[in-house]
Every structure is written in C-alpha cells, then in structure tokens.
PDB file of C-alpha atoms in Angstrom:
ATOM      1  CA  MET A   1     164.787 109.129 113.624  1.00 93.00           C
ATOM      2  CA  LEU A   2     163.827 107.826 117.075  1.00 96.00           C
ATOM      3  CA  LEU A   3     161.357 110.666 117.520  1.00 96.00           C
ATOM      4  CA  LEU A   4     159.862 110.188 114.041  1.00 98.00           C
ATOM      5  CA  ARG A   5     159.435 106.444 114.521  1.00 98.00           C
ATOM      6  CA  SER A   6     157.839 107.047 117.909  1.00 98.00           C
ATOM      7  CA  VAL A   7     155.392 109.565 116.434  1.00 98.00           C
ATOM      8  CA  ILE A   8     154.386 107.175 113.650  1.00 98.00           C
ATOM      9  CA  PHE A   9     153.922 104.283 116.051  1.00 99.00           C
ATOM     10  CA  ASN A  10     151.879 106.298 118.528  1.00 98.00           C
ATOM     11  CA  LEU A  11     149.593 107.492 115.745  1.00 98.00           C
ATOM     12  CA  PHE A  12     149.135 103.872 114.684  1.00 98.00           C
ATOM     13  CA  PHE A  13     148.577 102.732 118.278  1.00 98.00           C
ATOM     14  CA  TYR A  14     145.766 105.174 119.009  1.00 96.00           C
ATOM     15  CA  LEU A  15     144.121 104.708 115.610  1.00 98.00           C
ATOM     16  CA  TRP A  16     144.338 100.899 115.901  1.00 98.00           C
ATOM     17  CA  THR A  17     142.888 101.041 119.411  1.00 95.00           C
ATOM     18  CA  PHE A  18     140.029 103.294 118.273  1.00 94.00           C
ATOM     19  CA  VAL A  19     139.175 101.045 115.307  1.00 95.00           C
ATOM     20  CA  LEU A  20     139.022  97.960 117.516  1.00 94.00           C
ATOM     21  CA  LEU A  21     136.881  99.773 120.076  1.00 91.00           C
ATOM     22  CA  ILE A  22     134.372 100.417 117.274  1.00 92.00           C
ATOM     23  CA  VAL A  23     134.533  96.737 116.309  1.00 90.00           C
ATOM     24  CA  LEU A  24     133.863  95.887 119.946  1.00 88.00           C
ATOM     25  CA  ILE A  25     130.416  97.492 119.910  1.00 86.00           C
ATOM     26  CA  PRO A  26     128.662  94.533 118.236  1.00 85.00           C
ATOM     27  CA  ALA A  27     131.047  92.088 119.939  1.00 77.00           C
ATOM     28  CA  MET A  28     129.895  93.245 123.373  1.00 75.00           C
ATOM     29  CA  ILE A  29     126.346  92.059 122.706  1.00 77.00           C
ATOM     30  CA  TRP A  30     127.418  88.779 121.093  1.00 75.00           C
ATOM     31  CA  PRO A  31     125.785  86.087 123.271  1.00 72.00           C
ATOM     32  CA  PHE A  32     128.292  83.280 122.685  1.00 72.00           C
ATOM     33  CA  GLY A  33     131.720  82.996 124.283  1.00 69.00           C
ATOM     34  CA  ASN A  34     133.825  86.070 124.944  1.00 76.00           C
ATOM     35  CA  PRO A  35     134.766  87.771 121.659  1.00 87.00           C
ATOM     36  CA  VAL A  36     136.183  90.738 123.573  1.00 89.00           C
ATOM     37  CA  LEU A  37     139.172  88.652 124.673  1.00 92.00           C
ATOM     38  CA  PHE A  38     139.678  87.507 121.081  1.00 92.00           C
ATOM     39  CA  ILE A  39     139.722  91.128 119.912  1.00 94.00           C
ATOM     40  CA  GLY A  40     142.151  91.872 122.732  1.00 94.00           C
ATOM     41  CA  ARG A  41     144.515  89.282 121.265  1.00 96.00           C
ATOM     42  CA  VAL A  42     144.131  90.887 117.818  1.00 97.00           C
ATOM     43  CA  TRP A  43     144.966  94.259 119.414  1.00 97.00           C
ATOM     44  CA  CYS A  44     148.049  92.732 121.025  1.00 98.00           C
ATOM     45  CA  HIS A  45     149.437  91.213 117.835  1.00 98.00           C
ATOM     46  CA  GLY A  46     148.736  94.369 115.842  1.00 98.00           C
ATOM     47  CA  ASN A  47     150.673  96.447 118.350  1.00 99.00           C
ATOM     48  CA  LEU A  48     153.579  93.992 118.440  1.00 99.00           C
ATOM     49  CA  TRP A  49     153.695  93.996 114.619  1.00 99.00           C
ATOM     50  CA  ALA A  50     153.767  97.805 114.536  1.00 99.00           C
ATOM     51  CA  LEU A  51     156.519  97.998 117.152  1.00 99.00           C
ATOM     52  CA  ARG A  52     158.582  95.470 115.216  1.00 99.00           C
ATOM     53  CA  THR A  53     157.986  97.145 111.839  1.00 99.00           C
ATOM     54  CA  ILE A  54     158.106 100.822 112.784  1.00 99.00           C
ATOM     55  CA  CYS A  55     160.316 100.963 115.870  1.00 98.00           C
ATOM     56  CA  ASN A  56     162.481  97.860 115.405  1.00 98.00           C
ATOM     57  CA  LEU A  57     161.323  96.700 118.834  1.00 99.00           C
ATOM     58  CA  THR A  58     160.896  92.951 119.140  1.00 99.00           C
ATOM     59  CA  VAL A  59     160.033  90.647 122.029  1.00 99.00           C
ATOM     60  CA  ASP A  60     161.546  87.434 123.361  1.00 99.00           C
ATOM     61  CA  TYR A  61     159.191  85.333 125.489  1.00 99.00           C
ATOM     62  CA  ARG A  62     161.072  82.909 127.718  1.00 99.00           C
ATOM     63  CA  GLY A  63     159.903  80.168 130.052  1.00 98.00           C
ATOM     64  CA  LEU A  64     156.491  79.699 128.435  1.00 98.00           C
ATOM     65  CA  GLU A  65     156.777  75.981 129.125  1.00 98.00           C
ATOM     66  CA  LYS A  66     156.645  76.763 132.867  1.00 97.00           C
ATOM     67  CA  VAL A  67     153.218  78.419 132.733  1.00 97.00           C
ATOM     68  CA  PRO A  68     150.506  76.154 134.195  1.00 94.00           C
ATOM     69  CA  SER A  69     147.671  75.399 131.812  1.00 90.00           C
ATOM     70  CA  GLY A  70     144.316  76.938 132.629  1.00 89.00           C
ATOM     71  CA  ALA A  71     143.527  79.197 135.568  1.00 93.00           C
ATOM     72  CA  VAL A  72     146.419  80.700 137.531  1.00 98.00           C
ATOM     73  CA  LEU A  73     147.338  83.805 139.526  1.00 98.00           C
ATOM     74  CA  VAL A  74     149.910  85.817 137.544  1.00 99.00           C
ATOM     75  CA  ALA A  75     152.079  88.338 139.426  1.00 99.00           C
ATOM     76  CA  ALA A  76     154.155  90.496 137.082  1.00 98.00           C
ATOM     77  CA  LYS A  77     156.558  93.399 137.185  1.00 98.00           C
ATOM     78  CA  HIS A  78     154.926  96.626 135.964  1.00 97.00           C
ATOM     79  CA  GLN A  79     157.210  99.115 134.211  1.00 98.00           C
ATOM     80  CA  SER A  80     155.238 100.193 131.173  1.00 96.00           C
ATOM     81  CA  ALA A  81     151.952 100.233 129.292  1.00 95.00           C
ATOM     82  CA  TRP A  82     153.583  97.701 126.965  1.00 98.00           C
ATOM     83  CA  GLU A  83     152.860  94.670 129.126  1.00 97.00           C
ATOM     84  CA  THR A  84     149.133  95.413 129.323  1.00 94.00           C
ATOM     85  CA  PHE A  85     148.757  94.171 125.754  1.00 97.00           C
ATOM     86  CA  ALA A  86     151.891  92.051 125.227  1.00 98.00           C
ATOM     87  CA  PHE A  87     150.905  89.645 128.017  1.00 98.00           C
ATOM     88  CA  PHE A  88     148.090  88.371 125.803  1.00 97.00           C
ATOM     89  CA  VAL A  89     150.710  86.077 124.200  1.00 97.00           C
ATOM     90  CA  PRO A  90     151.627  83.980 127.266  1.00 97.00           C
ATOM     91  CA  PHE A  91     148.251  84.579 128.957  1.00 98.00           C
ATOM     92  CA  PRO A  92     145.482  84.506 126.306  1.00 96.00           C
ATOM     93  CA  ARG A  93     142.556  84.684 128.761  1.00 96.00           C
ATOM     94  CA  PRO A  94     143.612  87.401 131.208  1.00 96.00           C
ATOM     95  CA  ALA A  95     141.504  88.948 133.940  1.00 96.00           C
ATOM     96  CA  TYR A  96     143.357  92.119 134.899  1.00 96.00           C
ATOM     97  CA  ILE A  97     142.855  93.830 138.238  1.00 91.00           C
ATOM     98  CA  TYR A  98     142.425  97.478 137.246  1.00 88.00           C
ATOM     99  CA  LYS A  99     141.471 100.771 138.874  1.00 85.00           C
ATOM    100  CA  ARG A 100     137.734 101.365 138.717  1.00 85.00           C
ATOM    101  CA  GLU A 101     138.123 104.815 137.135  1.00 87.00           C
ATOM    102  CA  LEU A 102     138.930 103.113 133.811  1.00 84.00           C
ATOM    103  CA  SER A 103     135.381 101.724 133.766  1.00 85.00           C
ATOM    104  CA  TYR A 104     134.041 105.212 133.085  1.00 87.00           C
ATOM    105  CA  ILE A 105     135.880 105.635 129.766  1.00 86.00           C
ATOM    106  CA  PRO A 106     133.314 105.286 126.936  1.00 84.00           C
ATOM    107  CA  LEU A 107     133.651 102.062 124.913  1.00 82.00           C
ATOM    108  CA  PHE A 108     136.868 101.053 126.688  1.00 84.00           C
ATOM    109  CA  GLY A 109     135.157 100.803 130.062  1.00 85.00           C
ATOM    110  CA  TRP A 110     132.332  98.765 128.593  1.00 83.00           C
ATOM    111  CA  ALA A 111     134.816  96.458 126.866  1.00 85.00           C
ATOM    112  CA  ILE A 112     136.805  95.627 129.978  1.00 87.00           C
ATOM    113  CA  TRP A 113     133.556  94.982 131.841  1.00 86.00           C
ATOM    114  CA  ARG A 114     132.404  92.603 129.088  1.00 84.00           C
ATOM    115  CA  ALA A 115     135.773  90.843 129.179  1.00 87.00           C
ATOM    116  CA  HIS A 116     135.239  90.066 132.898  1.00 89.00           C
ATOM    117  CA  GLN A 117     138.157  92.146 134.145  1.00 93.00           C
ATOM    118  CA  ILE A 118     138.328  92.917 137.867  1.00 93.00           C
ATOM    119  CA  PRO A 119     137.817  96.525 139.056  1.00 90.00           C
ATOM    120  CA  VAL A 120     139.234  97.841 142.305  1.00 87.00           C
ATOM    121  CA  ASP A 121     138.329 100.993 144.194  1.00 79.00           C
ATOM    122  CA  ARG A 122     141.658 101.934 145.746  1.00 70.00           C
ATOM    123  CA  GLY A 123     139.995 104.456 148.042  1.00 66.00           C
ATOM    124  CA  LYS A 124     138.168 101.702 149.951  1.00 68.00           C
ATOM    125  CA  LYS A 125     140.892  99.300 151.022  1.00 69.00           C
ATOM    126  CA  GLY A 126     138.843  96.905 153.155  1.00 69.00           C
ATOM    127  CA  GLU A 127     135.999  96.624 150.680  1.00 78.00           C
ATOM    128  CA  ALA A 128     138.469  96.509 147.788  1.00 82.00           C
ATOM    129  CA  LEU A 129     140.165  93.331 149.022  1.00 87.00           C
ATOM    130  CA  ALA A 130     136.843  91.535 149.388  1.00 89.00           C
ATOM    131  CA  SER A 131     135.701  92.703 145.956  1.00 90.00           C
ATOM    132  CA  ILE A 132     138.970  91.722 144.271  1.00 93.00           C
ATOM    133  CA  THR A 133     138.911  88.299 145.902  1.00 95.00           C
ATOM    134  CA  ALA A 134     135.365  87.613 144.712  1.00 95.00           C
ATOM    135  CA  GLY A 135     136.206  88.808 141.197  1.00 95.00           C
ATOM    136  CA  ALA A 136     139.401  86.767 141.061  1.00 97.00           C
ATOM    137  CA  ARG A 137     137.652  83.637 142.297  1.00 97.00           C
ATOM    138  CA  ALA A 138     135.002  84.033 139.583  1.00 96.00           C
ATOM    139  CA  ALA A 139     137.711  84.568 136.942  1.00 96.00           C
ATOM    140  CA  LEU A 140     139.547  81.404 137.967  1.00 97.00           C
ATOM    141  CA  ALA A 141     136.265  79.504 137.742  1.00 96.00           C
ATOM    142  CA  ARG A 142     135.993  80.755 134.134  1.00 94.00           C
ATOM    143  CA  ASP A 143     139.485  79.356 133.489  1.00 95.00           C
ATOM    144  CA  GLN A 144     141.012  82.829 133.158  1.00 96.00           C
ATOM    145  CA  GLN A 145     144.454  83.948 134.278  1.00 98.00           C
ATOM    146  CA  VAL A 146     144.125  86.515 137.078  1.00 98.00           C
ATOM    147  CA  MET A 147     146.666  89.268 136.359  1.00 98.00           C
ATOM    148  CA  ILE A 148     148.011  91.432 139.162  1.00 97.00           C
ATOM    149  CA  PHE A 149     150.883  93.906 139.325  1.00 97.00           C
ATOM    150  CA  PRO A 150     152.083  93.503 142.933  1.00 97.00           C
ATOM    151  CA  GLU A 151     153.412  97.066 143.152  1.00 96.00           C
ATOM    152  CA  GLY A 152     150.060  98.475 142.097  1.00 90.00           C
ATOM    153  CA  THR A 153     151.414 100.941 139.542  1.00 92.00           C
ATOM    154  CA  ARG A 154     154.179 101.338 136.977  1.00 96.00           C
ATOM    155  CA  ARG A 155     157.663 101.597 138.442  1.00 96.00           C
ATOM    156  CA  ALA A 156     160.631 103.146 136.668  1.00 96.00           C
ATOM    157  CA  VAL A 157     163.538 100.878 135.801  1.00 98.00           C
ATOM    158  CA  ASP A 158     165.960 100.747 138.770  1.00 97.00           C
ATOM    159  CA  ALA A 159     163.361 102.182 141.169  1.00 97.00           C
ATOM    160  CA  PRO A 160     163.322 100.378 144.541  1.00 97.00           C
ATOM    161  CA  PRO A 161     160.558  97.745 144.684  1.00 96.00           C
ATOM    162  CA  ASP A 162     157.338  98.563 146.509  1.00 97.00           C
ATOM    163  CA  TYR A 163     155.242  95.403 146.776  1.00 98.00           C
ATOM    164  CA  LYS A 164     151.745  95.748 148.233  1.00 95.00           C
ATOM    165  CA  TYR A 165     149.775  93.302 150.372  1.00 94.00           C
ATOM    166  CA  GLY A 166     147.104  92.633 147.743  1.00 93.00           C
ATOM    167  CA  VAL A 167     148.934  89.878 145.887  1.00 97.00           C
ATOM    168  CA  THR A 168     149.693  88.025 149.134  1.00 98.00           C
ATOM    169  CA  HIS A 169     146.056  88.299 150.178  1.00 96.00           C
ATOM    170  CA  LEU A 170     144.906  86.863 146.846  1.00 97.00           C
ATOM    171  CA  TYR A 171     147.439  84.036 146.935  1.00 98.00           C
ATOM    172  CA  SER A 172     146.248  82.959 150.377  1.00 98.00           C
ATOM    173  CA  ALA A 173     142.528  83.531 149.819  1.00 97.00           C
ATOM    174  CA  LEU A 174     142.409  81.749 146.462  1.00 97.00           C
ATOM    175  CA  ASP A 175     144.794  78.927 147.428  1.00 96.00           C
ATOM    176  CA  ALA A 176     146.133  79.240 143.887  1.00 96.00           C
ATOM    177  CA  THR A 177     149.414  78.630 142.118  1.00 98.00           C
ATOM    178  CA  CYS A 178     151.202  81.924 141.456  1.00 99.00           C
ATOM    179  CA  GLN A 179     153.081  82.506 138.200  1.00 99.00           C
ATOM    180  CA  PRO A 180     155.779  85.202 138.620  1.00 99.00           C
ATOM    181  CA  VAL A 181     156.778  87.195 135.518  1.00 99.00           C
ATOM    182  CA  ALA A 182     159.773  89.485 135.030  1.00 99.00           C
ATOM    183  CA  HIS A 183     160.622  91.698 132.048  1.00 99.00           C
ATOM    184  CA  ASN A 184     162.590  94.763 130.981  1.00 98.00           C
ATOM    185  CA  ALA A 185     159.972  96.651 128.920  1.00 98.00           C
ATOM    186  CA  GLY A 186     160.601  99.886 130.797  1.00 98.00           C
ATOM    187  CA  LEU A 187     163.920 100.290 128.990  1.00 98.00           C
ATOM    188  CA  PHE A 188     162.171 100.505 125.625  1.00 98.00           C
ATOM    189  CA  TRP A 189     158.707 101.897 126.430  1.00 98.00           C
ATOM    190  CA  PRO A 190     159.404 104.009 129.535  1.00 96.00           C
ATOM    191  CA  ARG A 191     156.522 105.131 131.686  1.00 93.00           C
ATOM    192  CA  ARG A 192     155.387 108.710 131.027  1.00 91.00           C
ATOM    193  CA  SER A 193     157.433 108.846 127.842  1.00 95.00           C
ATOM    194  CA  PHE A 194     156.449 109.323 124.213  1.00 94.00           C
ATOM    195  CA  LEU A 195     159.516 107.497 122.890  1.00 97.00           C
ATOM    196  CA  ARG A 196     159.580 103.863 121.751  1.00 98.00           C
ATOM    197  CA  ARG A 197     163.181 102.674 121.661  1.00 98.00           C
ATOM    198  CA  PRO A 198     164.553  99.872 119.429  1.00 98.00           C
ATOM    199  CA  GLY A 199     165.776  96.611 120.905  1.00 98.00           C
ATOM    200  CA  THR A 200     164.318  93.418 122.322  1.00 98.00           C
ATOM    201  CA  VAL A 201     161.969  93.278 125.290  1.00 99.00           C
ATOM    202  CA  ILE A 202     162.547  90.088 127.256  1.00 99.00           C
ATOM    203  CA  VAL A 203     159.613  88.587 129.131  1.00 99.00           C
ATOM    204  CA  GLU A 204     160.494  85.675 131.397  1.00 99.00           C
ATOM    205  CA  CYS A 205     157.942  83.393 133.024  1.00 99.00           C
ATOM    206  CA  LEU A 206     159.672  82.147 136.157  1.00 99.00           C
ATOM    207  CA  ASP A 207     159.166  79.015 138.234  1.00 98.00           C
ATOM    208  CA  PRO A 208     155.572  78.898 139.547  1.00 98.00           C
ATOM    209  CA  ILE A 209     155.068  79.238 143.286  1.00 99.00           C
ATOM    210  CA  PRO A 210     152.841  76.426 144.586  1.00 98.00           C
ATOM    211  CA  PRO A 211     149.829  77.186 146.788  1.00 98.00           C
ATOM    212  CA  GLY A 212     149.864  76.796 150.542  1.00 97.00           C
ATOM    213  CA  LEU A 213     152.934  78.756 151.628  1.00 98.00           C
ATOM    214  CA  PRO A 214     152.656  80.977 154.724  1.00 98.00           C
ATOM    215  CA  PRO A 215     151.890  84.561 153.636  1.00 98.00           C
ATOM    216  CA  GLU A 216     155.186  86.072 154.797  1.00 98.00           C
ATOM    217  CA  ILE A 217     157.230  83.357 153.071  1.00 99.00           C
ATOM    218  CA  PHE A 218     155.245  83.733 149.853  1.00 99.00           C
ATOM    219  CA  ALA A 219     155.613  87.530 149.867  1.00 98.00           C
ATOM    220  CA  GLU A 220     159.382  87.392 150.287  1.00 98.00           C
ATOM    221  CA  ARG A 221     159.796  84.608 147.735  1.00 99.00           C
ATOM    222  CA  LEU A 222     157.699  86.437 145.141  1.00 99.00           C
ATOM    223  CA  LYS A 223     159.557  89.716 145.587  1.00 99.00           C
ATOM    224  CA  THR A 224     162.991  88.080 145.488  1.00 99.00           C
ATOM    225  CA  THR A 225     162.106  85.964 142.458  1.00 99.00           C
ATOM    226  CA  ILE A 226     160.720  88.814 140.353  1.00 99.00           C
ATOM    227  CA  GLU A 227     163.288  91.442 141.348  1.00 99.00           C
ATOM    228  CA  THR A 228     166.296  89.158 140.834  1.00 99.00           C
ATOM    229  CA  ALA A 229     165.089  88.175 137.373  1.00 99.00           C
ATOM    230  CA  THR A 230     164.117  91.737 136.439  1.00 99.00           C
ATOM    231  CA  ASN A 231     167.551  93.068 137.387  1.00 99.00           C
ATOM    232  CA  ARG A 232     169.177  90.312 135.334  1.00 99.00           C
ATOM    233  CA  LEU A 233     167.042  91.080 132.258  1.00 99.00           C
ATOM    234  CA  VAL A 234     167.707  94.819 132.534  1.00 99.00           C
ATOM    235  CA  ALA A 235     171.450  94.151 132.791  1.00 98.00           C
ATOM    236  CA  GLU A 236     171.281  91.824 129.773  1.00 98.00           C
ATOM    237  CA  ALA A 237     169.574  94.464 127.631  1.00 98.00           C
ATOM    238  CA  ARG A 238     172.034  97.160 128.684  1.00 97.00           C
ATOM    239  CA  ALA A 239     174.977  94.901 127.864  1.00 95.00           C
ATOM    240  CA  GLN A 240     173.551  94.222 124.399  1.00 90.00           C
ATOM    241  CA  ALA A 241     173.079  97.955 123.814  1.00 87.00           C
ATOM    242  CA  ARG A 242     176.774  98.565 124.536  1.00 86.00           C
ATOM    243  CA  GLU A 243     177.955  95.953 122.024  1.00 74.00           C
TER     244      GLU A 243
END
C-alpha cells in the first residue's frame, strides 16, 4: 500500500507541477505584482492536500508567532524536496538561493527568475558570495524572505551537520535578523527516495537571532539551535511511530 500511495502521489505531483508551469506562461508577462509567487502558494497547498489525502501525511507548523513580519533571513534544515514547497505557508514571499543550473530548465527556470529567486554559481565561490549578497539585499528591499539552507544541499536524517560559511556571510553583510527553522521531513519524504511515508511532518520556527552578533558566535548559535531542535523533532516522530 505504501508503494501504491507513493506512485499515485508522485504522478499527481508531476502532473500538478506541469499544469501550473503552463499556467505560469501568461503569468510571467503579467506587468502587475508578482503572480508567480501566488501560483507558488497554490502549488504548495495542492501538494500538501495531495499528501494528506493520498499518503496520509500531514504537517504541523509550530512557532509561527515567532516569525518577524516582512523581510527576514531564513536559515532552515534541508532534508528533503518537501520543504521547498511547504515553506510557502510560514514564508509566503520567499526568495530561495538556488543553484544556477536550475535556471536552464524550460518554463521552471523562467518562473524562478520571474519570482526574483537568487541564483548561485557554486563553481565561482568568490563571485558567488558577492552575487548572492546583492540578490539577497534586493529581495529584502522587496519585502521578501531570503531562504537559505546553511548546509547547501539535502542531508539525510541523522547525518552529521555540515554548515557552510554562506549563511554567516549573509547574516553579517545584510545586518538582518535570522529566522532559524527545524523540521523532520526527511523521515517521511527521504532524499533520493520514491516513497512518501504517512505521519506528521513537524516544522518549527525557532527564536529569531537578532542582527549584530560576531560571525563566529552567530555561526555556532545557528548550528546549535537548528540541530538541537531537529534532533528533538526527529525523536518525537520516531516515538509516535512506535506507539
């Protein structure tokens, strides 16, 4: 049954994504506002509905009252593709930092460009930091939430943390409040896996980190905050599964 439900959901996911990419074609030339972000929110809620209906996978958002209103730097754990759409709920105007290669995908690449997302060329580290900083500063000026995964790529549940310098650089360069986010999505939508397991993903928005901390103190505080909460949420989900 798990395999069948996963097959049905994945068929829905790719079809739903394709349909909305077609809808995006006229939206990308719409001169008013940013309809691409609106369609992104529709995509998010459609996917969450399908996971709930087909896979019996729900989500519990915690700590939403802690999220600063308006522009903020969001640093989140990255375990799965799940969070790339599910974060539209707590962060409705995201500006994701993404690898530039995604820009070359037809329709999808155009859409993320139109939505003012922030590309990074990971092969050019010095230039990449300057480019990311400029893009993030512009996104904050548009009242968007700058989204960064501090480890740079998806990490398996229980894998040792591997935080990169980029998030610390942005925090210092932007002089921005940082919103840490922990979750346990990797238990239910594992990276490099076709299966979508039932249960409840918990997303927890943690206490914001104010601007102005020395870089080394910020880096350690961010890592400790996210990893401690992530381990707690993973343990909570595993305990519920044993009941």
